[in-house]
XYZ file of C-alpha atoms in Angstrom:
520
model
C 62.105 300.940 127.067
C 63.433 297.478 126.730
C 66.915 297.066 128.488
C 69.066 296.079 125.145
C 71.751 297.737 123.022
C 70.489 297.848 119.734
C 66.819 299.339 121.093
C 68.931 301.909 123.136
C 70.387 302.783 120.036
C 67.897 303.684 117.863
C 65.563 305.640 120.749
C 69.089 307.698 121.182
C 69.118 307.822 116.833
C 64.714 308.724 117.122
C 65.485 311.738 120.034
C 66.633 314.738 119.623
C 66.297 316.238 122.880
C 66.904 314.615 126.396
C 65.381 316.132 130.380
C 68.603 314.589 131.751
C 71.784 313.084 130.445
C 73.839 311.129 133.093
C 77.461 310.413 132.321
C 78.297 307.260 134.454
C 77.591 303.850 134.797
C 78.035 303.369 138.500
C 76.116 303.038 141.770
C 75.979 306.818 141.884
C 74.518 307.429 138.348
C 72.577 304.462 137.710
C 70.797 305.751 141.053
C 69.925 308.850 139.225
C 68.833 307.516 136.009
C 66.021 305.103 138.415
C 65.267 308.606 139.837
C 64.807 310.708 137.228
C 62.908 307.770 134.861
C 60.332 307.219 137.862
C 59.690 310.562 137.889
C 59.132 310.846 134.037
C 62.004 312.947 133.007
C 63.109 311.798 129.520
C 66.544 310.402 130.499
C 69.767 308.832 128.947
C 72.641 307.009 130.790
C 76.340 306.822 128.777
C 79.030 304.525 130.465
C 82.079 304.952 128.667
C 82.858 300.727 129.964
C 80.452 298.584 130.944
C 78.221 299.170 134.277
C 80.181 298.839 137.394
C 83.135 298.214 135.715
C 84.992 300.810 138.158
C 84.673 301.440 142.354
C 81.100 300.200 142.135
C 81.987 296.717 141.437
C 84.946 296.241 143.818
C 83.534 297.362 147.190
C 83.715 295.699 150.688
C 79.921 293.952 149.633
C 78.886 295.933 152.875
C 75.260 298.214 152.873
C 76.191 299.732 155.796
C 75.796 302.523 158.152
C 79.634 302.615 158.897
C 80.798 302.047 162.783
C 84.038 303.768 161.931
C 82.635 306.442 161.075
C 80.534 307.192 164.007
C 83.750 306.470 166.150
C 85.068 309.607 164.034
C 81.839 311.579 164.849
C 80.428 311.905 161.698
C 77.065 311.243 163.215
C 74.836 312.689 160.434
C 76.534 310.600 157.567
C 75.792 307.679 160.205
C 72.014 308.647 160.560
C 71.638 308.772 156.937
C 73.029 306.050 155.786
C 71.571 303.710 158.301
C 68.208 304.743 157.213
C 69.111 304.364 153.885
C 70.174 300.489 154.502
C 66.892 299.996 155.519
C 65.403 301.027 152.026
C 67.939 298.723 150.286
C 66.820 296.085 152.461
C 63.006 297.072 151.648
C 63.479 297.707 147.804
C 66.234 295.337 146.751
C 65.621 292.358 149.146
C 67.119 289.819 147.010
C 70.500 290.812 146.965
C 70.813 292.335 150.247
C 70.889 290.282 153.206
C 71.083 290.660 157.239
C 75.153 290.357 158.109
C 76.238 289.119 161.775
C 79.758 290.571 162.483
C 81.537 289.783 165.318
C 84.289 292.654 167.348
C 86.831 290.723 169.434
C 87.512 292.215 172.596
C 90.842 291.755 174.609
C 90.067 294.423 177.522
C 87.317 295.262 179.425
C 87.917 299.244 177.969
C 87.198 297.787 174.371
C 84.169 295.687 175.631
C 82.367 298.629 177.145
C 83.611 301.285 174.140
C 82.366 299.136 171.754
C 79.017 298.057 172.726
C 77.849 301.415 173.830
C 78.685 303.005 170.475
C 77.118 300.159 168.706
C 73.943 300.081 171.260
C 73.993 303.766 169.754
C 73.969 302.357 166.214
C 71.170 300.156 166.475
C 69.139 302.765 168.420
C 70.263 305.360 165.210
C 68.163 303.048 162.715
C 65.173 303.094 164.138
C 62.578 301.303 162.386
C 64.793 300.201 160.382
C 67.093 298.853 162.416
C 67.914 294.524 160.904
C 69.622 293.002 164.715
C 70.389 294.114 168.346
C 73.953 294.301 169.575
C 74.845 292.038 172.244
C 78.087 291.217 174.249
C 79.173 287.693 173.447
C 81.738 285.654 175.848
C 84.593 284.094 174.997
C 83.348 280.744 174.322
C 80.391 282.107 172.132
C 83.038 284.483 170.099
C 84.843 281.078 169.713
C 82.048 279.091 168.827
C 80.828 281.673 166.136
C 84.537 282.507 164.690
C 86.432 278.990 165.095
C 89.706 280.121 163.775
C 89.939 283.380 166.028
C 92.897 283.634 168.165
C 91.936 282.741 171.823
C 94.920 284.011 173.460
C 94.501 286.899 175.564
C 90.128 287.228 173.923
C 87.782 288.253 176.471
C 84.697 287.684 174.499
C 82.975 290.508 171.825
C 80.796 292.478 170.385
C 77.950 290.898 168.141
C 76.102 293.143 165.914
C 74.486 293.168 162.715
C 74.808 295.338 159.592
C 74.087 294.692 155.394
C 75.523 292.683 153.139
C 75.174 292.940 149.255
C 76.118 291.924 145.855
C 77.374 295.591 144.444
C 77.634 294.965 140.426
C 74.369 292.997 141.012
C 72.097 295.357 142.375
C 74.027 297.820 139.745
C 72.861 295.921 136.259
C 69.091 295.600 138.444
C 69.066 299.373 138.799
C 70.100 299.820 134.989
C 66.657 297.343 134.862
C 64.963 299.302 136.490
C 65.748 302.601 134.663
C 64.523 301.399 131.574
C 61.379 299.145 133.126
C 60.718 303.359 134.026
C 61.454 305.029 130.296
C 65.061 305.293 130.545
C 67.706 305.001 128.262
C 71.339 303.276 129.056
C 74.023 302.411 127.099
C 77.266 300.594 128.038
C 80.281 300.893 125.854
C 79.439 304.605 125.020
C 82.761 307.369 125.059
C 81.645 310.884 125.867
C 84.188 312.972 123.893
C 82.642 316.864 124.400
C 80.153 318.867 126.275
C 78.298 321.013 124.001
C 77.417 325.081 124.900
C 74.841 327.154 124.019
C 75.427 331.196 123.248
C 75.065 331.681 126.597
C 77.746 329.251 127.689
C 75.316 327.023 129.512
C 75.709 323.159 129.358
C 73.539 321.970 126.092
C 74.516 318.364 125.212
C 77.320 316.478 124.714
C 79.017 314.044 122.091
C 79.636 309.989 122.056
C 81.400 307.753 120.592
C 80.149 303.934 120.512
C 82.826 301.712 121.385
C 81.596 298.946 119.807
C 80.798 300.618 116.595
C 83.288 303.777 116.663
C 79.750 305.344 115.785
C 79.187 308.896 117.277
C 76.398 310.775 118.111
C 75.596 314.430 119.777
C 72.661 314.942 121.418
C 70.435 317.859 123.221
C 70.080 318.141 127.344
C 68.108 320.168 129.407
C 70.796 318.773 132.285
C 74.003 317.104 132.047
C 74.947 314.664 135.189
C 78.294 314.030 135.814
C 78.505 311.025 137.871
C 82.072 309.468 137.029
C 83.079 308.731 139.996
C 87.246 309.052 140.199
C 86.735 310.111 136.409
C 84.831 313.452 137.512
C 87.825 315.494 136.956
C 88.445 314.535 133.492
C 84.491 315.562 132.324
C 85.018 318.413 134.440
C 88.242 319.172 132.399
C 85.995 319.065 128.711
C 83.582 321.398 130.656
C 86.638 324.016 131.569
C 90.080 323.216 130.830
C 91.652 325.589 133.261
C 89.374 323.169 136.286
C 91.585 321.983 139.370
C 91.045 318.418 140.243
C 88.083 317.940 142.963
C 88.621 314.632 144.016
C 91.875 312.320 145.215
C 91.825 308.689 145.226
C 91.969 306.432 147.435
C 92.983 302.889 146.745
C 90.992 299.871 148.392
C 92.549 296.416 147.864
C 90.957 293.158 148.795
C 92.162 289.907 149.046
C 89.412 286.389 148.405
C 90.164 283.312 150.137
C 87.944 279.974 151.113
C 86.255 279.783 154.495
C 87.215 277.755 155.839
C 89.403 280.268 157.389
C 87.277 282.161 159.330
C 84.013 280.510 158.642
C 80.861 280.551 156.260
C 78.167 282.668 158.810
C 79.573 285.560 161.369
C 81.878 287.855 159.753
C 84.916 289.494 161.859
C 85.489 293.258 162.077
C 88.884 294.619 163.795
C 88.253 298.342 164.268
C 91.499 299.615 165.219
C 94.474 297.595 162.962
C 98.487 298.315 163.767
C 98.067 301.363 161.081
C 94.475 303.016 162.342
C 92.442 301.368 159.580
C 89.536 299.428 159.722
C 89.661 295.296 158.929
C 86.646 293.276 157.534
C 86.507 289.293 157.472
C 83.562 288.735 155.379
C 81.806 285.777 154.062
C 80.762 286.265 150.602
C 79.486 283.676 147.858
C 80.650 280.823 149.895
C 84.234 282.554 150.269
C 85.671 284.999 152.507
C 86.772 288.727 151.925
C 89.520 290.295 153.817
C 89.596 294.037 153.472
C 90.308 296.934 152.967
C 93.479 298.917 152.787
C 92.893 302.704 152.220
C 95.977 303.912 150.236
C 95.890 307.454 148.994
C 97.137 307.673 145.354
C 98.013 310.092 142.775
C 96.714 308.563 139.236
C 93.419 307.029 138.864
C 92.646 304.218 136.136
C 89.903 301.620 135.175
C 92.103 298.789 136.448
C 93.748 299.609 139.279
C 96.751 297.006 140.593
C 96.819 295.800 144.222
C 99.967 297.016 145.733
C 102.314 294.632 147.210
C 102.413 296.236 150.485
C 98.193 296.194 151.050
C 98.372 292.700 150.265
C 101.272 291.854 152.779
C 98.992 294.600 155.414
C 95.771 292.051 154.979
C 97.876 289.059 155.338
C 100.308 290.078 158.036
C 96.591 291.732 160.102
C 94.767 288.857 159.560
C 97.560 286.553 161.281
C 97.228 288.150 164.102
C 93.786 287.579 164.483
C 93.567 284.051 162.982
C 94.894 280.410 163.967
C 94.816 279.471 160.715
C 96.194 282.635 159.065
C 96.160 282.493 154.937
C 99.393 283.086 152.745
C 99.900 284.321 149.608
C 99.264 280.735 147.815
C 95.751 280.524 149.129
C 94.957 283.883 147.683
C 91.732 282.804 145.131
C 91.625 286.377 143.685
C 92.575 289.766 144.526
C 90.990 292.955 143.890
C 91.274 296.978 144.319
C 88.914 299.585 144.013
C 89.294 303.196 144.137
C 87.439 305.743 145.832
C 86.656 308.962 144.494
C 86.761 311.653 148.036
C 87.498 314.958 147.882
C 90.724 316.209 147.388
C 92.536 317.128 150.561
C 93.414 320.452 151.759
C 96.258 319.568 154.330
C 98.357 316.285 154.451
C 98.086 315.315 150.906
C 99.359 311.361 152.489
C 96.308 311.169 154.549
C 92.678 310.369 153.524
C 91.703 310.643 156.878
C 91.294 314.570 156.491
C 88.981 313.467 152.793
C 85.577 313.701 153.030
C 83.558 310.439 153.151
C 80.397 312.583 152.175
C 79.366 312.734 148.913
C 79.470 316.692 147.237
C 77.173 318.261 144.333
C 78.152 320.659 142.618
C 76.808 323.068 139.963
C 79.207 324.262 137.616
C 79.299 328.327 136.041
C 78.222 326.316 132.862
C 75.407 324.540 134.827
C 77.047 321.052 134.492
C 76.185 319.172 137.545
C 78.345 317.298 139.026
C 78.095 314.429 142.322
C 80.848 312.601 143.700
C 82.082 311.468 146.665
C 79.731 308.982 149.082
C 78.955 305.526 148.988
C 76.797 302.401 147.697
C 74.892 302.208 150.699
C 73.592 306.060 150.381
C 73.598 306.080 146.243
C 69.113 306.363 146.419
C 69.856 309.755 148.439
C 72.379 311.249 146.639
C 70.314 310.182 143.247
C 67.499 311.917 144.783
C 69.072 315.212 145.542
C 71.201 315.349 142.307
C 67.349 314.809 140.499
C 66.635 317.776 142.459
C 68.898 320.126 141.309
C 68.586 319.135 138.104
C 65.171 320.086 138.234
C 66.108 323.317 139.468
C 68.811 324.016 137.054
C 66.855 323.390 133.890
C 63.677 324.086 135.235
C 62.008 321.183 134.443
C 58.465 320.745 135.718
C 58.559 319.219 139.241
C 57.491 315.792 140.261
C 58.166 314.226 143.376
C 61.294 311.664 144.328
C 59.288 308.532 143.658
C 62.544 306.091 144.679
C 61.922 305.759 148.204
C 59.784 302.520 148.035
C 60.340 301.358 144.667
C 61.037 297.762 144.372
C 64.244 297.434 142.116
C 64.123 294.866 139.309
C 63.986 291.406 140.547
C 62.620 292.124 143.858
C 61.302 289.291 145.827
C 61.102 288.294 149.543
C 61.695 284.455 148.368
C 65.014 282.924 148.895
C 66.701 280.869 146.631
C 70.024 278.822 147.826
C 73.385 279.782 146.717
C 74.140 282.513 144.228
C 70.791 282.110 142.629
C 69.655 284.615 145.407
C 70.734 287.522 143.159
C 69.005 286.174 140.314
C 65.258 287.282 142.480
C 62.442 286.983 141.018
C 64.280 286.453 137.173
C 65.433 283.258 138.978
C 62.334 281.003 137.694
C 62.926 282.142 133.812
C 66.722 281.020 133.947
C 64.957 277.387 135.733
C 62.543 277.387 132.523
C 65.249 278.039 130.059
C 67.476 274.824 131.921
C 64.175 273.092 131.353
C 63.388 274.262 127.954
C 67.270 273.924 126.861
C 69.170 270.927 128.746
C 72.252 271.630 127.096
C 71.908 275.199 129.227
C 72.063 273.154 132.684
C 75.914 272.241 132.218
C 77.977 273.888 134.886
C 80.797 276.257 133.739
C 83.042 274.679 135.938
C 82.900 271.667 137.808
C 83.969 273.362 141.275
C 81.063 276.434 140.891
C 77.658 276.173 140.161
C 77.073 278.459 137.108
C 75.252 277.399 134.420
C 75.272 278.315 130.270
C 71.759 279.042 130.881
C 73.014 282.430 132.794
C 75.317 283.295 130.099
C 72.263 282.917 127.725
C 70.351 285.224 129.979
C 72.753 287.548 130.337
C 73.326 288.013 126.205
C 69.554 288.760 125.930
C 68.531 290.544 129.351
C 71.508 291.995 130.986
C 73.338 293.817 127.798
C 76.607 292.303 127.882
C 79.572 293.273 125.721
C 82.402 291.736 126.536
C 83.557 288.328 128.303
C 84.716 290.585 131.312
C 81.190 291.490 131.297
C 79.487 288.524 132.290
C 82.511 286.650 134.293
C 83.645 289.736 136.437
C 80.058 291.334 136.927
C 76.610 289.869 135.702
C 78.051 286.754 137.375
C 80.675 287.385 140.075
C 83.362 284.413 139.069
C 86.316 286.480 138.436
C 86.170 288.151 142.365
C 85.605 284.705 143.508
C 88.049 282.546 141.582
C 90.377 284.348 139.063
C 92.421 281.237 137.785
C 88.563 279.124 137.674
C 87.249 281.752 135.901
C 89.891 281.501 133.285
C 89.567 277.808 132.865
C 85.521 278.533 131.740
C 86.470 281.833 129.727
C 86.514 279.801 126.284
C 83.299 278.337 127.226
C 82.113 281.164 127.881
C 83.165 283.085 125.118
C 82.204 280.342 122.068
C 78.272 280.805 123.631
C 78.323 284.584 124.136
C 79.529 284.663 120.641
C 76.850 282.552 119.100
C 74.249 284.369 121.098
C 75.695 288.050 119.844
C 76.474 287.188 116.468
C 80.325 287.393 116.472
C 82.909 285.144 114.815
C 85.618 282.886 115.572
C 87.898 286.504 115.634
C 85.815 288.229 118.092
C 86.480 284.615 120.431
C 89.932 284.932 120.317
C 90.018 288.641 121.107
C 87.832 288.121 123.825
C 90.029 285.313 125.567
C 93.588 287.434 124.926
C 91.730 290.142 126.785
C 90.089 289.028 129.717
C 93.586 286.430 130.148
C 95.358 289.643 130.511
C 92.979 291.454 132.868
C 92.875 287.748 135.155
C 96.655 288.665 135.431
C 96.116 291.306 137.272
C 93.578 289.396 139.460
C 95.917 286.662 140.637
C 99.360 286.779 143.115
């Protein structure tokens, strides 16, 4: 199955009856669909946006075990993920990468907590375990993070966890889905679940978005993976359901690096309000992060709040000589998470799971939420399994623990070409082939037309959001830049699609209002 629209299309118009039918475009059911393809299960994908568009495109770029969370005790979600890091780093190589972080310490207490629990870390991954925590003095802290505050700084904690590029690795795992037999679609609306006499989950109904085209098709299973949408599937499956999960908002703010550097990245594990704060070089620019704000209403877009964004600022000045304001804000970005729904203190998200939860449904829908990017192979693999189970499909083994996703290569290219793997010498080809294609988007960035010509006929893009917020990463990176190459952008995706002059101007009125909510 070749990964493109109008092929997806017609296999969905040629079958009549599907193993597996995922709902969700995300880390969590793109994961599946890999799964359940490499294992030969006839399987369809439906993403009501386009992949990523939600949580799995806005996260803290981290593939990590999660130090807080062993300071909470949660030692098996620790374990797990950890190991699975290590397959990220084995199967995805070229868009994961080995992260130094750095812990300040400013008492001898916080020296000694700290690098016992992270000695405890590194000794959790075994094998798999990417650095070795050491205690750093203060001259080496200083040396490593130039703009830290001295005063009072004993020295810190140096240890290593993953980095990634999340929407990335998300359109390589849609890759790799079909490179295995499976079907995706972006841009597809599921409007009902279908029952047979029985009442059992049968199929389900879509709606193209591009083409207000629908279709209903036949499933053995029916995945939902929607993330902080799961409530509103599980709401078509039984209207009387009560909502499983509860947001919680992440906001991040992206500045240059040249305040706080372009190598070691800072973590403060205990800010004024409990929470956790990352300093992370990322694409030659820095993310600070993340607020955890429990809300009430989930959406595709959600808005930064006004007091996260003064919490990141007003945090990071305490930490950093050279403290950013509001004007050097480049772009800034929220995510939500979907946990589960709290049983207490409905203000808290500390009593919310960080664990993911499956869940069979009287209907035998199956639903996953909850968890995150780092563990999405694992919770694909046991989602497969119940699946299985539930439909009683004929069993064959997880096959995803050392598959190579698409684009997989142990050679590194400089800058953001990295991501790009082992596609990375076709794009060079097509520059070669094409000169015109070699012209940078913008003068201050280094993309090239040739990736927005790659990304029409390889990476099924729809929209300009697609390519500028996800398939390349400029709207996190540089809102206002971004919008400066949008018409660019647009007049090439639109000769490469087939759309007119109309569909331009639609494009650039849409993404200029979505940049909006990207800027302060």
């Amino acid at each position: 199955m070749t990964f493109c629209r109008t092929a997806a299309l017609d296999h969905i118009k040629q079958t009549t009856d599907w193993d597996i039918v995922i709902i969700g475009g995300g880390a969590t059911g793109l994961g599946i669909a890999v799964d359940a393809a490499s294992r030969g299960y006839r399987t369809l994908l439906l993403e009501k946006h386009d992949f990523a568009k939600g949580t799995s495109s806005k996260s803290t770029k981290l593939v990590h075990g999660g130090v807080r969370y062993l300071a909470q005790g949660n030692v098996k979600l620790v374990y797990g993920a950890l190991r699975e890091r290590g397959l990220i780093f084995q199967n995805a190589p070229h868009v994961s990468f080995v992260q130094s972080f750095v812990i300040p310490t400013y008492s001898l207490w916080d020296k000694w907590k700290f690098i016992i629990g992270l000695k405890l870390y590194d000794w959790m991954a075994g094998s798999l375990r990417i650095g070795k925590s050491v205690i750093r003095n203060k001259q080496e802290v200083l040396s490593m993070l130039p703009t830290l505050q001295p005063k009072g700084l004993l020295g810190g904690i140096q240890y290593f966890d993953g980095q990634f590029d999340d929407a990335r690795l998300a359109i390589n795992l849609a890759q790799t889905a079909a490179e295995h037999g499976a079907t995706l679609l972006n841009y597809a609306d599921v409007t009902n679940i279908t029952k047979n006499k029985q009442s059992y989950v049968s199929g389900l109904s879509f709606t193209d978005r591009t083409t207000q085209q629908s279709y209903t098709i036949s499933a053995k299973a029916v995945i939902n993976a929607t993330g902080v949408f799961v409530d509103d599937i599980l709401k078509m499956d039984s209207p009387s359901h009560t909502n499983l999960v509860r947001p919680s908002q992440g906001t991040h703010i992206v500045i240059d690096k040249h305040f706080l550097g372009d190598k070691d990245a800072l973590m403060i594990p205990k800010t004024s309000d409990g929470r956790v704060l990352f300093g992370v070089p990322w694409h030659d620019k820095v993310l600070l992060g993340t607020t955890d704000t429990p809300l009430e209403q989930h959406q595709i877009e959600p808005k930064p709040l006004e007091e996260e964004i003064d919490f990141i600022l007003k945090t990071a000045s305490q930490y950093l000589t050279q403290a950013p304001q509001r004007k050097d804000i480049r772009t800034i970005f929220a995510g939500l998470r979907p946990l589960a729904a709290p049983t207490k203190d409905k203000q808290s998200t500390k009593e919310i799971s960080r664990d993911h939860k499956l869940i069979q449904s009287s209907s035998r829908m199956i639903t996953i939420t909850g968890g995150k990017w780092t563990t999405y192979r694992k919770m694909a693999e046991e989602t497969v399994d119940l699946a299985v189970k539930t439909a009683r499909l004929p069993e064959q083994p997880c096959q995803t623990k050392h598959l190579p996703i698409h684009g997989a290569t142990s050679t590194r290219y400089e800058g953001h070409w990295q991501v790009y793997g082992d596609d990375y010498p076709r794009i060079v080809e097509l520059m070669q082939t094409h000169p015109s294609s070699a012209e940078k988007l913008h003068p201050d960035y280094d993309f090239r037309m040739a990736e927005v010509i790659w990304a029409c006929q390889h990476e099924m893009v729809v929209k300009l959001e697609d390519f500028l917020a996800r398939r390349i990463r400029f709207l996190l990176l540089d809102a206002k830049a971004s919008l400066e190459a949008a018409p660019k952008v647009a007049k090439l995706m639109a000769e490469q699609l087939g759309k007119d002059e109309q569909w331009i101007a639609a494009e650039l009125s849409d993404y200029q209002e979505l940049v909006e909510t990207y800027i302060v």
